[in-house]
JSON list of C-alpha atoms in Angstrom, two decimals:
[
{"chain": "V", "resi": 8, "resn": "MET", "atom": "CA", "xyz": [-46.30, -3.53, -55.84]},
{"chain": "V", "resi": 9, "resn": "PHE", "atom": "CA", "xyz": [-43.67, -5.10, -53.57]},
{"chain": "V", "resi": 10, "resn": "ILE", "atom": "CA", "xyz": [-42.33, -8.53, -54.54]},
{"chain": "V", "resi": 11, "resn": "LEU", "atom": "CA", "xyz": [-40.38, -10.61, -52.04]},
{"chain": "V", "resi": 12, "resn": "GLN", "atom": "CA", "xyz": [-37.47, -12.52, -53.52]},
{"chain": "V", "resi": 13, "resn": "ASP", "atom": "CA", "xyz": [-36.70, -15.82, -51.83]},
{"chain": "V", "resi": 14, "resn": "ARG", "atom": "CA", "xyz": [-33.12, -16.83, -51.00]},
{"chain": "V", "resi": 15, "resn": "PHE", "atom": "CA", "xyz": [-33.02, -19.51, -53.71]},
{"chain": "V", "resi": 16, "resn": "SER", "atom": "CA", "xyz": [-33.98, -17.41, -56.70]},
{"chain": "V", "resi": 17, "resn": "GLY", "atom": "CA", "xyz": [-31.13, -15.82, -58.59]},
{"chain": "V", "resi": 18, "resn": "LYS", "atom": "CA", "xyz": [-29.73, -12.40, -57.84]},
{"chain": "V", "resi": 19, "resn": "PRO", "atom": "CA", "xyz": [-27.97, -10.16, -60.36]},
{"chain": "V", "resi": 20, "resn": "VAL", "atom": "CA", "xyz": [-24.30, -9.33, -59.83]},
{"chain": "V", "resi": 21, "resn": "SER", "atom": "CA", "xyz": [-25.23, -5.66, -59.39]},
{"chain": "V", "resi": 22, "resn": "PHE", "atom": "CA", "xyz": [-27.44, -6.51, -56.39]},
{"chain": "V", "resi": 23, "resn": "SER", "atom": "CA", "xyz": [-24.42, -7.03, -54.12]},
{"chain": "V", "resi": 24, "resn": "ALA", "atom": "CA", "xyz": [-21.53, -5.38, -56.01]},
{"chain": "V", "resi": 25, "resn": "ILE", "atom": "CA", "xyz": [-19.46, -2.59, -54.48]},
{"chain": "V", "resi": 26, "resn": "GLU", "atom": "CA", "xyz": [-18.34, 0.05, -57.00]},
{"chain": "V", "resi": 27, "resn": "GLY", "atom": "CA", "xyz": [-15.94, 2.87, -56.30]},
{"chain": "V", "resi": 28, "resn": "CYS", "atom": "CA", "xyz": [-15.74, 2.44, -52.54]},
{"chain": "V", "resi": 29, "resn": "LYS", "atom": "CA", "xyz": [-13.07, 4.73, -51.08]},
{"chain": "V", "resi": 30, "resn": "ILE", "atom": "CA", "xyz": [-10.65, 2.96, -48.74]},
{"chain": "V", "resi": 31, "resn": "PRO", "atom": "CA", "xyz": [-9.66, 5.11, -45.75]},
{"chain": "V", "resi": 32, "resn": "LEU", "atom": "CA", "xyz": [-5.91, 5.34, -45.07]},
{"chain": "V", "resi": 33, "resn": "PHE", "atom": "CA", "xyz": [-4.32, 6.36, -41.80]},
{"chain": "V", "resi": 34, "resn": "GLU", "atom": "CA", "xyz": [-0.73, 7.03, -40.83]},
{"chain": "V", "resi": 35, "resn": "GLU", "atom": "CA", "xyz": [-0.53, 3.84, -38.74]},
{"chain": "V", "resi": 36, "resn": "HIS", "atom": "CA", "xyz": [-1.26, 1.81, -41.92]},
{"chain": "V", "resi": 37, "resn": "MET", "atom": "CA", "xyz": [1.97, 3.05, -43.54]},
{"chain": "V", "resi": 38, "resn": "ASN", "atom": "CA", "xyz": [5.52, 1.80, -43.30]},
{"chain": "V", "resi": 39, "resn": "PRO", "atom": "CA", "xyz": [8.34, 4.34, -42.63]},
{"chain": "V", "resi": 40, "resn": "HIS", "atom": "CA", "xyz": [8.61, 4.96, -46.41]},
{"chain": "V", "resi": 41, "resn": "GLY", "atom": "CA", "xyz": [4.96, 6.07, -46.72]},
{"chain": "V", "resi": 42, "resn": "VAL", "atom": "CA", "xyz": [3.79, 2.84, -48.39]},
{"chain": "V", "resi": 43, "resn": "LEU", "atom": "CA", "xyz": [0.66, 1.03, -47.24]},
{"chain": "V", "resi": 44, "resn": "PHE", "atom": "CA", "xyz": [1.32, -2.30, -45.52]},
{"chain": "V", "resi": 45, "resn": "GLY", "atom": "CA", "xyz": [0.16, -5.16, -47.75]},
{"chain": "V", "resi": 46, "resn": "SER", "atom": "CA", "xyz": [-1.43, -6.98, -44.83]},
{"chain": "V", "resi": 47, "resn": "ARG", "atom": "CA", "xyz": [-3.52, -3.90, -44.01]},
{"chain": "V", "resi": 48, "resn": "ILE", "atom": "CA", "xyz": [-4.90, -3.53, -47.53]},
{"chain": "V", "resi": 49, "resn": "LEU", "atom": "CA", "xyz": [-5.67, -7.26, -47.58]},
{"chain": "V", "resi": 50, "resn": "GLU", "atom": "CA", "xyz": [-7.57, -6.90, -44.29]},
{"chain": "V", "resi": 51, "resn": "LEU", "atom": "CA", "xyz": [-9.57, -3.99, -45.70]},
{"chain": "V", "resi": 52, "resn": "VAL", "atom": "CA", "xyz": [-10.49, -5.68, -48.99]},
{"chain": "V", "resi": 53, "resn": "SER", "atom": "CA", "xyz": [-11.39, -8.87, -47.12]},
{"chain": "V", "resi": 54, "resn": "SER", "atom": "CA", "xyz": [-14.07, -6.93, -45.24]},
{"chain": "V", "resi": 55, "resn": "TYR", "atom": "CA", "xyz": [-15.47, -5.51, -48.50]},
{"chain": "V", "resi": 56, "resn": "ALA", "atom": "CA", "xyz": [-15.54, -8.98, -50.07]},
{"chain": "V", "resi": 57, "resn": "ALA", "atom": "CA", "xyz": [-17.39, -10.30, -47.00]},
{"chain": "V", "resi": 58, "resn": "GLN", "atom": "CA", "xyz": [-19.98, -7.51, -47.36]},
{"chain": "V", "resi": 59, "resn": "VAL", "atom": "CA", "xyz": [-20.60, -8.58, -50.97]},
{"chain": "V", "resi": 60, "resn": "ALA", "atom": "CA", "xyz": [-20.98, -12.26, -49.95]},
{"chain": "V", "resi": 61, "resn": "LEU", "atom": "CA", "xyz": [-23.40, -11.31, -47.16]},
{"chain": "V", "resi": 62, "resn": "ALA", "atom": "CA", "xyz": [-25.47, -9.11, -49.47]},
{"chain": "V", "resi": 63, "resn": "HIS", "atom": "CA", "xyz": [-25.71, -11.86, -52.11]},
{"chain": "V", "resi": 64, "resn": "SER", "atom": "CA", "xyz": [-26.47, -14.74, -49.75]},
{"chain": "V", "resi": 65, "resn": "GLY", "atom": "CA", "xyz": [-28.59, -12.80, -47.24]},
{"chain": "V", "resi": 66, "resn": "VAL", "atom": "CA", "xyz": [-26.99, -14.74, -44.36]},
{"chain": "V", "resi": 67, "resn": "ALA", "atom": "CA", "xyz": [-23.71, -14.81, -42.44]},
{"chain": "V", "resi": 68, "resn": "CYS", "atom": "CA", "xyz": [-20.74, -16.09, -44.43]},
{"chain": "V", "resi": 69, "resn": "ARG", "atom": "CA", "xyz": [-17.31, -17.44, -43.63]},
{"chain": "V", "resi": 70, "resn": "THR", "atom": "CA", "xyz": [-14.16, -17.27, -45.69]},
{"chain": "V", "resi": 71, "resn": "ALA", "atom": "CA", "xyz": [-13.44, -20.70, -47.17]},
{"chain": "V", "resi": 72, "resn": "GLY", "atom": "CA", "xyz": [-10.28, -19.58, -48.95]},
{"chain": "V", "resi": 73, "resn": "ILE", "atom": "CA", "xyz": [-8.36, -16.99, -50.86]},
{"chain": "V", "resi": 74, "resn": "ASP", "atom": "CA", "xyz": [-7.24, -18.42, -54.18]},
{"chain": "V", "resi": 75, "resn": "PHE", "atom": "CA", "xyz": [-5.25, -15.49, -55.47]},
{"chain": "V", "resi": 76, "resn": "VAL", "atom": "CA", "xyz": [-3.79, -12.30, -54.07]},
{"chain": "V", "resi": 77, "resn": "ARG", "atom": "CA", "xyz": [-1.60, -10.20, -56.30]},
{"chain": "V", "resi": 78, "resn": "PHE", "atom": "CA", "xyz": [-0.01, -6.87, -55.47]},
{"chain": "V", "resi": 79, "resn": "PHE", "atom": "CA", "xyz": [0.68, -4.99, -58.69]},
{"chain": "V", "resi": 80, "resn": "ALA", "atom": "CA", "xyz": [1.94, -1.64, -57.37]},
{"chain": "V", "resi": 81, "resn": "PRO", "atom": "CA", "xyz": [2.56, -0.03, -53.99]},
{"chain": "V", "resi": 82, "resn": "ALA", "atom": "CA", "xyz": [-0.10, 2.23, -52.51]},
{"chain": "V", "resi": 83, "resn": "LYS", "atom": "CA", "xyz": [1.45, 5.40, -51.13]},
{"chain": "V", "resi": 84, "resn": "ARG", "atom": "CA", "xyz": [0.41, 7.91, -48.51]},
{"chain": "V", "resi": 85, "resn": "GLU", "atom": "CA", "xyz": [-0.83, 10.44, -51.06]},
{"chain": "V", "resi": 86, "resn": "ASP", "atom": "CA", "xyz": [-2.88, 7.92, -53.09]},
{"chain": "V", "resi": 87, "resn": "GLY", "atom": "CA", "xyz": [-6.63, 7.67, -52.90]},
{"chain": "V", "resi": 88, "resn": "LEU", "atom": "CA", "xyz": [-7.61, 3.99, -52.95]},
{"chain": "V", "resi": 89, "resn": "VAL", "atom": "CA", "xyz": [-10.79, 2.83, -54.64]},
{"chain": "V", "resi": 90, "resn": "CYS", "atom": "CA", "xyz": [-12.20, -0.69, -54.30]},
{"chain": "V", "resi": 91, "resn": "LYS", "atom": "CA", "xyz": [-14.48, -2.69, -56.57]},
{"chain": "V", "resi": 92, "resn": "ALA", "atom": "CA", "xyz": [-15.87, -6.03, -55.40]},
{"chain": "V", "resi": 93, "resn": "ALA", "atom": "CA", "xyz": [-18.45, -8.35, -56.95]},
{"chain": "V", "resi": 94, "resn": "ILE", "atom": "CA", "xyz": [-19.61, -11.95, -57.02]},
{"chain": "V", "resi": 95, "resn": "ASN", "atom": "CA", "xyz": [-17.88, -13.74, -59.90]},
{"chain": "V", "resi": 96, "resn": "HIS", "atom": "CA", "xyz": [-19.50, -17.16, -59.56]},
{"chain": "V", "resi": 97, "resn": "CYS", "atom": "CA", "xyz": [-21.84, -19.12, -57.31]},
{"chain": "V", "resi": 98, "resn": "TRP", "atom": "CA", "xyz": [-21.73, -22.87, -56.91]},
{"chain": "V", "resi": 99, "resn": "GLU", "atom": "CA", "xyz": [-24.17, -24.85, -54.80]},
{"chain": "V", "resi": 100, "resn": "ASN", "atom": "CA", "xyz": [-22.49, -24.17, -51.45]},
{"chain": "V", "resi": 101, "resn": "SER", "atom": "CA", "xyz": [-19.93, -21.46, -52.17]},
{"chain": "V", "resi": 102, "resn": "MET", "atom": "CA", "xyz": [-19.36, -18.22, -54.04]},
{"chain": "V", "resi": 103, "resn": "GLU", "atom": "CA", "xyz": [-16.31, -16.39, -55.35]},
{"chain": "V", "resi": 104, "resn": "VAL", "atom": "CA", "xyz": [-15.93, -12.65, -54.79]},
{"chain": "V", "resi": 105, "resn": "GLY", "atom": "CA", "xyz": [-13.42, -10.78, -56.92]},
{"chain": "V", "resi": 106, "resn": "VAL", "atom": "CA", "xyz": [-11.83, -7.61, -55.56]},
{"chain": "V", "resi": 107, "resn": "ARG", "atom": "CA", "xyz": [-9.82, -4.98, -57.41]},
{"chain": "V", "resi": 108, "resn": "VAL", "atom": "CA", "xyz": [-8.13, -1.93, -55.86]},
{"chain": "V", "resi": 109, "resn": "VAL", "atom": "CA", "xyz": [-6.79, 1.02, -57.81]},
{"chain": "V", "resi": 110, "resn": "ALA", "atom": "CA", "xyz": [-4.84, 4.00, -56.50]},
{"chain": "V", "resi": 111, "resn": "GLU", "atom": "CA", "xyz": [-5.68, 7.44, -57.80]},
{"chain": "V", "resi": 112, "resn": "ASP", "atom": "CA", "xyz": [-3.18, 10.26, -57.64]},
{"chain": "V", "resi": 113, "resn": "PHE", "atom": "CA", "xyz": [-5.42, 13.26, -56.95]},
{"chain": "V", "resi": 114, "resn": "ARG", "atom": "CA", "xyz": [-2.93, 15.68, -58.55]},
{"chain": "V", "resi": 115, "resn": "SER", "atom": "CA", "xyz": [-2.43, 13.95, -61.90]},
{"chain": "V", "resi": 116, "resn": "LEU", "atom": "CA", "xyz": [-5.64, 11.85, -61.86]},
{"chain": "V", "resi": 117, "resn": "GLU", "atom": "CA", "xyz": [-3.43, 8.93, -62.88]},
{"chain": "V", "resi": 118, "resn": "GLN", "atom": "CA", "xyz": [-4.62, 5.49, -61.81]},
{"chain": "V", "resi": 119, "resn": "LYS", "atom": "CA", "xyz": [-2.59, 2.38, -61.05]},
{"chain": "V", "resi": 120, "resn": "HIS", "atom": "CA", "xyz": [-3.76, -1.15, -60.34]},
{"chain": "V", "resi": 121, "resn": "VAL", "atom": "CA", "xyz": [-2.70, -1.97, -56.76]},
{"chain": "V", "resi": 122, "resn": "LEU", "atom": "CA", "xyz": [-4.28, -5.32, -55.91]},
{"chain": "V", "resi": 123, "resn": "SER", "atom": "CA", "xyz": [-6.54, -8.09, -57.16]},
{"chain": "V", "resi": 124, "resn": "ALA", "atom": "CA", "xyz": [-7.81, -10.97, -55.04]},
{"chain": "V", "resi": 125, "resn": "TYR", "atom": "CA", "xyz": [-10.38, -13.77, -55.20]},
{"chain": "V", "resi": 126, "resn": "PHE", "atom": "CA", "xyz": [-12.14, -14.84, -52.00]},
{"chain": "V", "resi": 127, "resn": "THR", "atom": "CA", "xyz": [-14.34, -17.92, -51.63]},
{"chain": "V", "resi": 128, "resn": "TYR", "atom": "CA", "xyz": [-17.18, -17.77, -49.09]},
{"chain": "V", "resi": 129, "resn": "GLU", "atom": "CA", "xyz": [-19.69, -20.22, -47.71]},
{"chain": "V", "resi": 130, "resn": "ALA", "atom": "CA", "xyz": [-23.13, -19.14, -46.47]},
{"chain": "V", "resi": 131, "resn": "LEU", "atom": "CA", "xyz": [-24.06, -20.37, -42.98]},
{"chain": "V", "resi": 132, "resn": "ASP", "atom": "CA", "xyz": [-27.22, -20.87, -40.98]},
{"chain": "V", "resi": 133, "resn": "ALA", "atom": "CA", "xyz": [-27.53, -19.88, -37.31]},
{"chain": "V", "resi": 134, "resn": "GLU", "atom": "CA", "xyz": [-25.96, -23.20, -36.21]},
{"chain": "V", "resi": 135, "resn": "GLY", "atom": "CA", "xyz": [-22.99, -22.83, -38.57]},
{"chain": "V", "resi": 136, "resn": "ARG", "atom": "CA", "xyz": [-24.19, -25.34, -41.18]},
{"chain": "V", "resi": 137, "resn": "ILE", "atom": "CA", "xyz": [-23.39, -24.58, -44.81]},
{"chain": "V", "resi": 138, "resn": "LEU", "atom": "CA", "xyz": [-26.38, -23.38, -46.84]},
{"chain": "V", "resi": 139, "resn": "VAL", "atom": "CA", "xyz": [-27.22, -23.37, -50.53]},
{"chain": "V", "resi": 140, "resn": "VAL", "atom": "CA", "xyz": [-26.12, -20.11, -52.17]},
{"chain": "V", "resi": 141, "resn": "PRO", "atom": "CA", "xyz": [-28.55, -18.15, -54.38]},
{"chain": "V", "resi": 142, "resn": "LYS", "atom": "CA", "xyz": [-27.87, -18.44, -58.11]},
{"chain": "V", "resi": 143, "resn": "LEU", "atom": "CA", "xyz": [-26.09, -15.63, -59.92]},
{"chain": "V", "resi": 144, "resn": "ILE", "atom": "CA", "xyz": [-27.71, -13.68, -62.75]},
{"chain": "V", "resi": 145, "resn": "LEU", "atom": "CA", "xyz": [-25.10, -12.36, -65.20]},
{"chain": "V", "resi": 146, "resn": "GLU", "atom": "CA", "xyz": [-25.91, -8.97, -66.70]},
{"chain": "V", "resi": 147, "resn": "ASN", "atom": "CA", "xyz": [-23.16, -8.29, -69.26]},
{"chain": "V", "resi": 148, "resn": "GLU", "atom": "CA", "xyz": [-20.19, -9.74, -71.16]},
{"chain": "V", "resi": 149, "resn": "GLU", "atom": "CA", "xyz": [-17.64, -8.71, -68.51]},
{"chain": "V", "resi": 150, "resn": "GLN", "atom": "CA", "xyz": [-19.57, -10.65, -65.86]},
{"chain": "V", "resi": 151, "resn": "LYS", "atom": "CA", "xyz": [-19.79, -13.67, -68.18]},
{"chain": "V", "resi": 152, "resn": "ARG", "atom": "CA", "xyz": [-16.00, -13.56, -68.63]},
{"chain": "V", "resi": 153, "resn": "ARG", "atom": "CA", "xyz": [-15.43, -13.32, -64.85]},
{"chain": "V", "resi": 154, "resn": "PHE", "atom": "CA", "xyz": [-17.86, -16.22, -64.35]},
{"chain": "V", "resi": 155, "resn": "SER", "atom": "CA", "xyz": [-15.89, -18.40, -66.80]},
{"chain": "V", "resi": 156, "resn": "ASP", "atom": "CA", "xyz": [-12.56, -17.37, -65.27]},
{"chain": "V", "resi": 157, "resn": "ALA", "atom": "CA", "xyz": [-13.86, -18.30, -61.80]},
{"chain": "V", "resi": 158, "resn": "GLU", "atom": "CA", "xyz": [-14.92, -21.72, -63.06]},
{"chain": "V", "resi": 159, "resn": "ARG", "atom": "CA", "xyz": [-11.40, -22.30, -64.46]},
{"chain": "V", "resi": 160, "resn": "ARG", "atom": "CA", "xyz": [-9.83, -21.27, -61.13]},
{"chain": "V", "resi": 161, "resn": "ARG", "atom": "CA", "xyz": [-12.13, -23.66, -59.27]},
{"chain": "V", "resi": 162, "resn": "LEU", "atom": "CA", "xyz": [-11.30, -26.57, -61.59]},
{"chain": "V", "resi": 163, "resn": "LEU", "atom": "CA", "xyz": [-7.57, -25.89, -61.16]},
{"chain": "V", "resi": 164, "resn": "ARG", "atom": "CA", "xyz": [-7.99, -25.74, -57.38]},
{"chain": "V", "resi": 165, "resn": "ILE", "atom": "CA", "xyz": [-9.89, -29.05, -57.36]},
{"chain": "V", "resi": 166, "resn": "LYS", "atom": "CA", "xyz": [-7.22, -30.65, -59.53]},
{"chain": "V", "resi": 167, "resn": "ARG", "atom": "CA", "xyz": [-4.40, -29.25, -57.38]},
{"chain": "V", "resi": 168, "resn": "LEU", "atom": "CA", "xyz": [-5.89, -29.72, -53.91]},
{"chain": "V", "resi": 169, "resn": "GLY", "atom": "CA", "xyz": [-8.68, -32.22, -54.37]},
{"chain": "V", "resi": 170, "resn": "LYS", "atom": "CA", "xyz": [-11.15, -29.60, -53.02]}
]
């Protein structure tokens, strides 16, 4: 039996999450020292975050903000980059997508945390009006923690910016 799910019913985090997505690297993305440009990795992870927002909302989305971008380690030419992205929280008209990138050294299998970022998206109708975002169904303790952390970030942002 096939059941249609309407846009307003909740969707589990796993419905739209990206796990273990390999990020392609090319020579033109590197500086002369063989390190990936930070702006390039941010551009790449932004597109993955947008895919997650689109999958969750089911409609076109626009970036409303980036609350946090942190580079923890450089990504080098010989690294294999792996991206994880998932919805952390949904409010009435917006959603936060968390992104994490790790670099894997294929020789030693060592991993290092390269980047974390939090993107806020708004879902839009065909005329560009903001829509209600489907609720989020949390499936485990890690998702509950990320949900709470996202709520704290939002409250701090509201306090700091009035938004």
